[in-house]
Amino acid sequence: ITNADSTSTPTDWTLFSFPEKPEIFRISNTDSLGGSKSLDLDLSKGVEFAGLYQELDVKPNETYRFTGYIKKNDAITVGSTCQLSIEWLNSSLEESQPRSWGNLQSLHDLSMGEWVPIELAATVPGGSQTARFVLVFKDIQGAASSVLIDDLTITKLDSAPQY
């Protein structure tokens, strides 16, 4: 997560939550994967869902890989999840095609204290001019912990990934 200082929010990312509580996001200077900082999402503040996104101009048939890492340091409520997605938007920033979804990750099932990779690759469908790359945490109301997020990366690929 790129940041100017320890009190800023991640550069180029928009943070969201419901209900809106910007204080649930903090920069952590004590635990990161590849640099000196990560984003700490406080799940104990009574929100139903929260996350962050970044929008990029795209062209049909381009392929993108969206990756990052998450980590929990405490037990997390059963049912709490996170998931990557890409929303495909037209020139009016309205949904042009159904969004692409990554695997649903149970936060409860994550190993304690280990950075876990998350990934989604998708090809831009026709009619899309903007992609909104989203990391969302859901069903987190009542969770009494936090999750760290680091090294979120969006990469344009030369060809579709082979799985």
CSV table of C-alpha atoms in Angstrom, one decimal:
chain,number,residue,atom,x,y,z
A,1,ILE,CA,0.0,0.0,0.0
A,2,THR,CA,1.6,3.3,-1.1
A,3,ASN,CA,1.3,6.1,1.4
A,4,ALA,CA,2.8,9.5,1.9
A,5,ASP,CA,3.0,9.2,5.7
A,6,SER,CA,1.5,7.2,8.6
A,7,THR,CA,-1.7,9.2,8.8
A,8,SER,CA,-2.7,9.2,5.1
A,9,THR,CA,-5.0,6.8,3.3
A,10,PRO,CA,-3.7,4.6,0.5
A,11,THR,CA,-2.7,6.6,-2.6
A,12,ASP,CA,-5.1,6.1,-5.6
A,13,TRP,CA,-7.5,4.0,-3.7
A,14,THR,CA,-11.1,5.0,-2.5
A,15,LEU,CA,-12.1,3.6,0.8
A,16,PHE,CA,-15.8,2.7,1.6
A,17,SER,CA,-17.9,1.1,4.4
A,18,PHE,CA,-21.5,0.7,5.4
A,19,PRO,CA,-22.4,2.4,7.5
A,20,GLU,CA,-19.8,5.0,6.5
A,21,LYS,CA,-17.0,5.0,9.2
A,22,PRO,CA,-13.7,6.2,7.7
A,23,GLU,CA,-12.1,5.7,11.1
A,24,ILE,CA,-12.1,1.9,10.5
A,25,PHE,CA,-9.1,2.3,8.2
A,26,ARG,CA,-5.7,3.0,9.6
A,27,ILE,CA,-2.2,2.8,8.3
A,28,SER,CA,0.0,0.3,10.1
A,29,ASN,CA,3.7,1.1,10.4
A,30,THR,CA,4.3,-2.1,12.4
A,31,ASP,CA,3.4,-4.9,10.0
A,32,SER,CA,3.8,-5.0,6.3
A,33,LEU,CA,4.7,-7.5,3.6
A,34,GLY,CA,6.8,-5.8,1.1
A,35,GLY,CA,7.4,-2.3,2.3
A,36,SER,CA,7.1,-0.3,5.5
A,37,LYS,CA,3.3,0.1,5.8
A,38,SER,CA,0.0,-1.8,5.3
A,39,LEU,CA,-3.6,-0.9,5.6
A,40,ASP,CA,-5.3,-2.0,8.8
A,41,LEU,CA,-9.1,-2.5,8.6
A,42,ASP,CA,-10.6,-2.5,12.1
A,43,LEU,CA,-13.5,-5.0,12.0
A,44,SER,CA,-14.8,-4.1,15.5
A,45,LYS,CA,-16.4,-0.8,14.6
A,46,GLY,CA,-19.8,-2.2,13.7
A,47,VAL,CA,-19.9,-2.0,9.9
A,48,GLU,CA,-21.6,-4.6,7.6
A,49,PHE,CA,-19.1,-4.3,4.8
A,50,ALA,CA,-16.0,-2.3,3.9
A,51,GLY,CA,-13.3,-2.2,1.4
A,52,LEU,CA,-11.4,-0.2,-1.2
A,53,TYR,CA,-11.3,0.3,-4.9
A,54,GLN,CA,-9.4,1.9,-7.8
A,55,GLU,CA,-10.8,2.8,-11.3
A,56,LEU,CA,-8.7,2.5,-14.5
A,57,ASP,CA,-9.5,3.2,-18.1
A,58,VAL,CA,-9.6,-0.1,-20.1
A,59,LYS,CA,-10.3,-1.5,-23.6
A,60,PRO,CA,-12.2,-4.6,-24.5
A,61,ASN,CA,-10.2,-7.8,-24.7
A,62,GLU,CA,-7.4,-6.5,-22.5
A,63,THR,CA,-6.6,-8.8,-19.6
A,64,TYR,CA,-5.8,-7.7,-16.0
A,65,ARG,CA,-4.6,-9.5,-12.9
A,66,PHE,CA,-5.6,-8.0,-9.5
A,67,THR,CA,-3.6,-9.3,-6.6
A,68,GLY,CA,-2.8,-8.6,-3.0
A,69,TYR,CA,-2.3,-10.0,0.5
A,70,ILE,CA,-4.4,-10.2,3.6
A,71,LYS,CA,-3.4,-11.1,7.2
A,72,LYS,CA,-5.3,-11.6,10.4
A,73,ASN,CA,-3.6,-11.5,13.8
A,74,ASP,CA,-6.6,-12.4,16.0
A,75,ALA,CA,-9.6,-14.7,15.8
A,76,ILE,CA,-12.4,-13.5,13.4
A,77,THR,CA,-16.1,-14.2,13.5
A,78,VAL,CA,-17.3,-17.2,11.5
A,79,GLY,CA,-19.0,-15.9,8.3
A,80,SER,CA,-16.8,-12.9,7.8
A,81,THR,CA,-15.3,-13.0,4.2
A,82,CYS,CA,-13.3,-11.0,1.7
A,83,GLN,CA,-13.4,-11.1,-2.1
A,84,LEU,CA,-11.8,-9.4,-5.1
A,85,SER,CA,-14.0,-8.2,-7.9
A,86,ILE,CA,-13.8,-6.1,-11.1
A,87,GLU,CA,-16.8,-4.0,-12.0
A,88,TRP,CA,-17.1,-3.3,-15.8
A,89,LEU,CA,-18.4,0.2,-16.5
A,90,ASN,CA,-19.3,2.1,-19.6
A,91,SER,CA,-18.6,5.7,-20.4
A,92,SER,CA,-21.3,6.9,-18.0
A,93,LEU,CA,-19.7,4.7,-15.2
A,94,GLU,CA,-22.8,2.5,-15.3
A,95,GLU,CA,-22.3,-1.3,-15.2
A,96,SER,CA,-21.9,-2.5,-18.8
A,97,GLN,CA,-21.4,-6.2,-18.0
A,98,PRO,CA,-21.7,-8.4,-14.9
A,99,ARG,CA,-18.7,-8.0,-12.7
A,100,SER,CA,-16.0,-10.6,-12.5
A,101,TRP,CA,-15.5,-12.2,-9.0
A,102,GLY,CA,-12.5,-13.8,-7.4
A,103,ASN,CA,-12.7,-16.6,-4.9
A,104,LEU,CA,-14.7,-16.0,-1.7
A,105,GLN,CA,-12.1,-16.1,1.2
A,106,SER,CA,-13.3,-16.9,4.7
A,107,LEU,CA,-11.5,-14.7,7.2
A,108,HIS,CA,-12.2,-17.2,10.0
A,109,ASP,CA,-10.3,-19.9,8.1
A,110,LEU,CA,-7.2,-17.9,7.5
A,111,SER,CA,-4.1,-19.0,9.3
A,112,MET,CA,-3.3,-16.6,12.2
A,113,GLY,CA,-0.3,-14.3,11.6
A,114,GLU,CA,0.4,-15.3,7.9
A,115,TRP,CA,0.1,-13.2,4.8
A,116,VAL,CA,-2.3,-14.9,2.4
A,117,PRO,CA,-2.3,-14.1,-1.3
A,118,ILE,CA,-5.6,-13.2,-3.1
A,119,GLU,CA,-5.9,-13.0,-6.9
A,120,LEU,CA,-8.3,-12.4,-9.7
A,121,ALA,CA,-7.6,-12.3,-13.5
A,122,ALA,CA,-10.2,-11.3,-16.0
A,123,THR,CA,-10.5,-10.1,-19.6
A,124,VAL,CA,-12.4,-6.8,-20.3
A,125,PRO,CA,-15.8,-7.5,-21.9
A,126,GLY,CA,-17.2,-5.6,-24.8
A,127,GLY,CA,-18.8,-2.2,-24.0
A,128,SER,CA,-16.5,-1.6,-21.0
A,129,GLN,CA,-14.4,1.6,-20.8
A,130,THR,CA,-13.6,1.6,-17.1
A,131,ALA,CA,-12.7,-1.2,-14.7
A,132,ARG,CA,-13.3,-0.7,-10.9
A,133,PHE,CA,-11.0,-3.1,-9.0
A,134,VAL,CA,-12.6,-3.8,-5.7
A,135,LEU,CA,-11.5,-5.6,-2.5
A,136,VAL,CA,-14.5,-6.0,-0.2
A,137,PHE,CA,-14.9,-7.4,3.3
A,138,LYS,CA,-18.5,-8.7,4.0
A,139,ASP,CA,-20.5,-9.9,7.0
A,140,ILE,CA,-18.0,-8.3,9.4
A,141,GLN,CA,-20.5,-6.8,11.8
A,142,GLY,CA,-19.6,-8.1,15.3
A,143,ALA,CA,-16.1,-9.2,14.4
A,144,ALA,CA,-13.7,-8.2,17.2
A,145,SER,CA,-10.4,-8.0,15.2
A,146,SER,CA,-8.7,-6.4,12.3
A,147,VAL,CA,-7.3,-7.5,9.0
A,148,LEU,CA,-4.2,-6.1,7.3
A,149,ILE,CA,-4.1,-5.5,3.6
A,150,ASP,CA,-0.9,-5.0,1.6
A,151,ASP,CA,0.7,-5.1,-1.9
A,152,LEU,CA,-2.5,-4.6,-3.8
A,153,THR,CA,-1.4,-4.6,-7.5
A,154,ILE,CA,-3.2,-4.3,-10.8
A,155,THR,CA,-1.3,-5.6,-13.8
A,156,LYS,CA,-2.2,-5.5,-17.5
A,157,LEU,CA,-1.2,-8.9,-19.0
A,158,ASP,CA,0.0,-9.5,-22.5
A,159,SER,CA,-2.4,-12.5,-22.8
A,160,ALA,CA,-5.0,-14.2,-20.8
A,161,PRO,CA,-3.6,-16.3,-17.9
A,162,GLN,CA,-3.4,-20.1,-18.3
A,163,TYR,CA,-4.8,-22.0,-15.3
